[in-house]
Short mmCIF file of C-alpha atoms in Angstrom, two decimals:
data_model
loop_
_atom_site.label_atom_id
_atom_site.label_comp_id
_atom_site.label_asym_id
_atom_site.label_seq_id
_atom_site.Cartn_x
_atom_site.Cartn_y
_atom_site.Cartn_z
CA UNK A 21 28.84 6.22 22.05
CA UNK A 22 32.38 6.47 20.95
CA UNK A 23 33.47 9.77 19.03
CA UNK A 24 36.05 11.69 17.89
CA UNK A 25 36.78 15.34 18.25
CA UNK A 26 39.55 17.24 15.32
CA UNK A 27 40.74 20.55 15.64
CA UNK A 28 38.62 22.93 13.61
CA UNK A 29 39.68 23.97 9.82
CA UNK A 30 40.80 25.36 7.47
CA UNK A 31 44.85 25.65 8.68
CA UNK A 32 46.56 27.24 5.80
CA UNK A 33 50.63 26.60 6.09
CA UNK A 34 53.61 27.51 4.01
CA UNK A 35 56.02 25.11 2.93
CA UNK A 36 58.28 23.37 4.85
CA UNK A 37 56.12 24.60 8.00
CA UNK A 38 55.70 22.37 10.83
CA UNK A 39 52.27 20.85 10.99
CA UNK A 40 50.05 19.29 13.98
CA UNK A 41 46.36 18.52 13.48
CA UNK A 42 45.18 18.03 17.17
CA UNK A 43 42.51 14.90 17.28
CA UNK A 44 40.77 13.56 20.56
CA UNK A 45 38.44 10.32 21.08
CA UNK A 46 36.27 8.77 23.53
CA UNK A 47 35.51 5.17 23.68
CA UNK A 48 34.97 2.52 25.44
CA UNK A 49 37.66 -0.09 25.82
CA UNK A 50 40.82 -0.27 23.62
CA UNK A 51 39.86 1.20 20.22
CA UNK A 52 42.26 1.41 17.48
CA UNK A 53 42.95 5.04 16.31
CA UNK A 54 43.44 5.68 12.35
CA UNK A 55 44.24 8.67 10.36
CA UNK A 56 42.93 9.15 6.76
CA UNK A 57 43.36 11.55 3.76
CA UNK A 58 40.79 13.09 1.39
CA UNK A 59 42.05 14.69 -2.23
CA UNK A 60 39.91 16.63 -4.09
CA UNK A 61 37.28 14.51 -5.97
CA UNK A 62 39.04 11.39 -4.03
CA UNK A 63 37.52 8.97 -1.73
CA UNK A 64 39.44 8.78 1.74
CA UNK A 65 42.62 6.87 1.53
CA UNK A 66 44.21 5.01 4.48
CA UNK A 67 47.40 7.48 5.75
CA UNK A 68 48.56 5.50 9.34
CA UNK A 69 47.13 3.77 11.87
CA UNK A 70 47.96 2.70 15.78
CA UNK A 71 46.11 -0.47 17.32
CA UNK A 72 47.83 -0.12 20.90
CA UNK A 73 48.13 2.29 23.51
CA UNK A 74 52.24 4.37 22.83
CA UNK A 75 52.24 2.94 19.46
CA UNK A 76 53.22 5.35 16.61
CA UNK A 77 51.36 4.97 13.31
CA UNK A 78 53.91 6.38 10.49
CA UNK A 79 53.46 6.95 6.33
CA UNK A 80 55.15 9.77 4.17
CA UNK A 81 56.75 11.78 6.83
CA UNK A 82 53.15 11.64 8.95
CA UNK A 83 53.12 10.73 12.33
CA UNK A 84 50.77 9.70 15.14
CA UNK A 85 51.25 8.55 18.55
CA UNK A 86 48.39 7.01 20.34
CA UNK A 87 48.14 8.33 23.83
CA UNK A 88 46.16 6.37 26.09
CA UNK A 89 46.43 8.60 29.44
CA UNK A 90 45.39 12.04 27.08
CA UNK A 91 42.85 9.98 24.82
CA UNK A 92 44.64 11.53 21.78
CA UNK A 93 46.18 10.58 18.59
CA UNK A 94 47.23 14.14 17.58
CA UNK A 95 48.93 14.29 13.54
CA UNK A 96 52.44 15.37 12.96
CA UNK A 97 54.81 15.95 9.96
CA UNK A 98 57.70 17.85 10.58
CA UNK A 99 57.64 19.60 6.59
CA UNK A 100 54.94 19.71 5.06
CA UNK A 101 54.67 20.30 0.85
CA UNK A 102 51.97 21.77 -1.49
CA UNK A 103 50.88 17.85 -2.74
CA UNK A 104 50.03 17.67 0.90
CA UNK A 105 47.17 19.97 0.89
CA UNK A 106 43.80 17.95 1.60
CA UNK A 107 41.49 17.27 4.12
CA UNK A 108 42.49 15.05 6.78
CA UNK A 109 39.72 12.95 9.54
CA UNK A 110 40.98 11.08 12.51
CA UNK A 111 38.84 8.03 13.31
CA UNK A 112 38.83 4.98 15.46
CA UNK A 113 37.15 1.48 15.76
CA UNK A 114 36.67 -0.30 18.65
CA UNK A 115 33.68 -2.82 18.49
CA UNK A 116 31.95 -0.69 15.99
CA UNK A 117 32.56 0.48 12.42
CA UNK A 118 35.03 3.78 11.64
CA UNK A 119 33.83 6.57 13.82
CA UNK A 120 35.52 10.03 11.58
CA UNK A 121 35.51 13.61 13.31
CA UNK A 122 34.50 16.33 11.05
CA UNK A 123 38.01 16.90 9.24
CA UNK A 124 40.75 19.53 8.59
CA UNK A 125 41.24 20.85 5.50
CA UNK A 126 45.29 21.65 5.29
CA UNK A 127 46.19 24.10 2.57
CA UNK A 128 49.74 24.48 2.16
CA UNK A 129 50.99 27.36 -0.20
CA UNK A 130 54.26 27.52 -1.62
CA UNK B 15 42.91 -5.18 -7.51
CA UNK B 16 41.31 -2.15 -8.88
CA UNK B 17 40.17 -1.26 -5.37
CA UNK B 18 36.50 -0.52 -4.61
CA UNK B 19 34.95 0.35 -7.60
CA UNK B 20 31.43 2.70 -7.12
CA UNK B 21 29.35 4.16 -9.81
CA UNK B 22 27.89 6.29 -10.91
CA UNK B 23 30.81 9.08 -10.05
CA UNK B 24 27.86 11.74 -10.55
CA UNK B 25 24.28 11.49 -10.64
CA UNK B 26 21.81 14.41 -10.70
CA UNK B 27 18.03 13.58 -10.57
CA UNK B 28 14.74 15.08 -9.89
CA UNK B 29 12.89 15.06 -6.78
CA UNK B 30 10.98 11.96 -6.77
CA UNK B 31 12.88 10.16 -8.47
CA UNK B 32 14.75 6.29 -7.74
CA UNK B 33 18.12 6.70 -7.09
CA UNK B 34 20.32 3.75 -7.12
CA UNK B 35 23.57 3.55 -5.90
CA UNK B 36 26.27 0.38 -6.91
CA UNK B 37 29.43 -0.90 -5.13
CA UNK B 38 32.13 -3.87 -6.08
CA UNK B 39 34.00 -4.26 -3.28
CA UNK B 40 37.50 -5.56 -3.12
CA UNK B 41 37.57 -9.32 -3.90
CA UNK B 42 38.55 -11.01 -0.78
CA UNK B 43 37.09 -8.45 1.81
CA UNK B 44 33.91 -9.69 3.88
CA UNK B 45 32.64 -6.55 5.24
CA UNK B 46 30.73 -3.58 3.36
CA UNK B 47 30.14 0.12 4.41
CA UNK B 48 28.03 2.61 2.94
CA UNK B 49 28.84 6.25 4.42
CA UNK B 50 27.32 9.52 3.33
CA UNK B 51 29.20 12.89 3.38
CA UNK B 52 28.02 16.43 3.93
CA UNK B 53 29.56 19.51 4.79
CA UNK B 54 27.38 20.11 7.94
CA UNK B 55 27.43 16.18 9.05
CA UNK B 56 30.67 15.38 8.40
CA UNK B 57 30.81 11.02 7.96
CA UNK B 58 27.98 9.49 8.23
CA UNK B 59 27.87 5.39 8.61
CA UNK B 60 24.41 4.35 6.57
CA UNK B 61 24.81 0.79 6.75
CA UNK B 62 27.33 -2.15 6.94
CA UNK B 63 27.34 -5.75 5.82
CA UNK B 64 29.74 -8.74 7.39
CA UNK B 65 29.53 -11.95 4.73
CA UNK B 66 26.26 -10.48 2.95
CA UNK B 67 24.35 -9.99 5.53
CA UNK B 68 23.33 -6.45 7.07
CA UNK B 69 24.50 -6.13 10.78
CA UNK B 70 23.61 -2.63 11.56
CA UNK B 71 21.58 -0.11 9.52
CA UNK B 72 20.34 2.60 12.09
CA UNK B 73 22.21 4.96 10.28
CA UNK B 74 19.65 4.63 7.55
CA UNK B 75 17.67 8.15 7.92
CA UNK B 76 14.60 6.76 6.43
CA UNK B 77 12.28 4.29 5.08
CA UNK B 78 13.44 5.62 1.49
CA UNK B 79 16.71 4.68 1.86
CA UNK B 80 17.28 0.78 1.08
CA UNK B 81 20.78 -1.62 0.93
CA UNK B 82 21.16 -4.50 -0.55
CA UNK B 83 24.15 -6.88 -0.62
CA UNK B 84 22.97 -9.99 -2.91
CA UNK B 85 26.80 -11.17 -3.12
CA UNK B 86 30.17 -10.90 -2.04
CA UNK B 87 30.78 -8.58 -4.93
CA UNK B 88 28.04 -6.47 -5.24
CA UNK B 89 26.07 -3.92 -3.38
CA UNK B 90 23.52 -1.43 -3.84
CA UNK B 91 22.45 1.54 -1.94
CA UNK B 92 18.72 2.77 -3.23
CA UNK B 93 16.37 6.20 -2.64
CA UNK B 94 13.22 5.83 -3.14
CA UNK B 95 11.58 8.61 -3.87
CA UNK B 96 15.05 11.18 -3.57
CA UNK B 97 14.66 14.74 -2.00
CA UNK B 98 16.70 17.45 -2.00
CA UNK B 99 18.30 16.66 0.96
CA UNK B 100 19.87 13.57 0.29
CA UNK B 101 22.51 16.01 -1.60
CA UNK B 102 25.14 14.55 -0.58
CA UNK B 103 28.45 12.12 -1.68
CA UNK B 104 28.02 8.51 -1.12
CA UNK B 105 31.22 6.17 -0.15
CA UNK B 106 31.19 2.48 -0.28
CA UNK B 107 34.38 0.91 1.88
CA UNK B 108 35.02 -2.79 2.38
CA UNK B 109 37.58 -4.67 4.53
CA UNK B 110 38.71 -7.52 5.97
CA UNK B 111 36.87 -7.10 9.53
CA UNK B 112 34.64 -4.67 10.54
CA UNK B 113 36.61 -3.12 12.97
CA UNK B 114 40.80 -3.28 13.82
CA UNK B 115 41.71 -3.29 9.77
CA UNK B 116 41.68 -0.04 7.72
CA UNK B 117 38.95 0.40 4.96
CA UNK B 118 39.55 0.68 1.21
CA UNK B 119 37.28 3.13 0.43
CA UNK B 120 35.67 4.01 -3.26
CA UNK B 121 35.78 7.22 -5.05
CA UNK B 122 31.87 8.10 -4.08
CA UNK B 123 28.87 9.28 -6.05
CA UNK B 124 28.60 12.93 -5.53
CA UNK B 125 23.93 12.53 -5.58
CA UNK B 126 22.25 15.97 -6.63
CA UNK B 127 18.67 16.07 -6.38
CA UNK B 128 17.01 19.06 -7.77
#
């Protein structure tokens, strides 16, 4: 069945560091890749998403780029801040409801 | 919209006891997921509903775990009797479409069961 694989936690970063969280899927077909957030106590909010193969999914200085030939759909910012510190899960969807991998808890000190 | 609205935020019972579990899902949205979170699962899909009606529930561990969805606006997720090991937080997510959208998901019920 499809599946999702995330880089393993916790990654602790400073501020302003440059942040990738590496995320891998198999599927069948053409799913559409999704990245979401989890704050404390919060249920998972929506932070970008990419429906086609090259497309970039972008949202408050996140980025994701949806890589067909590597089956990847690794998570970017280029600075990241404190109020970013969560845990983020990459999922897809292709004929099925939202597969998640495990998730990466980010903790960014100042 | 106040976005998908779950309750109770916290629940702690006994062993034994009937859990049950409500959801109000975004008005407009005509699917309905019920996921379960644990530190050593991860995400867990329990059940989803498409206009009402339940289209897949072998995520459902056991017999004690039952889902209803008697409306487009309400939906319940029910143990019966709880254990210890369905610890756990509980998320209820709706959408338009089951599968190319993004879910709106609820704050969860974080279930003890002592």
């Amino acid at each position: 069945g499809d599946s999702v694989t995330q880089m393993e936690g916790p990654v602790t970063l400073s501020e302003e560091a440059f942040l990738t969280i590496n995320c891998t899927y198999t599927a069948t077909g053409y799913p559409s890749l999704f990245w979401y957030v989890q704050y404390p106590g919060e249920g998972l909010q929506l932070l970008l998403k990419a429906t086609k193969a090259d497309d970039k999914g972008s949202n408050k200085g996140f980025e994701a780029t949806y890589r067909k030939e590597t089956t990847s759909f690794h998570l970017e910012k280029g600075s990241v801040q404190v109020s970013d510190s969560a845990v983020y899960f990459c999922a897809l969807t292709g004929n099925t409801p939202l597969v998640f991998g495990k998730g990466t808890r980010l903790s960014v000190i100042a | 919209d106040a976005g998908v609205i779950q309750s109770p935020r916290h629940e702690v019972t006994e062993m034994g006891q009937e859990v049950t579990l409500r959801c109000k899902p975004i008005s407009g949205h005509n699917s309905l997921f019920w996921y379960r979170q644990t530190m050593m699962r991860g995400l867990e899909l329990l059940i989803y509903f498409n206009n009402n009606v339940p289209i897949d529930d072998s995520g459902m561990p056991e017999d004690r775990f039952s889902a209803k969805m008697p409306n487009a606006s309400f939906s319940t997720l029910k143990i019966q009797p709880s254990e210890p090991r369905d610890s756990a937080v509980y998320f209820c997510a709706s959408s338009l479409g089951a599968t190319a959208q993004g879910y709106t998901f609820g704050s969860g019920t974080r279930l003890t069961v002592v």
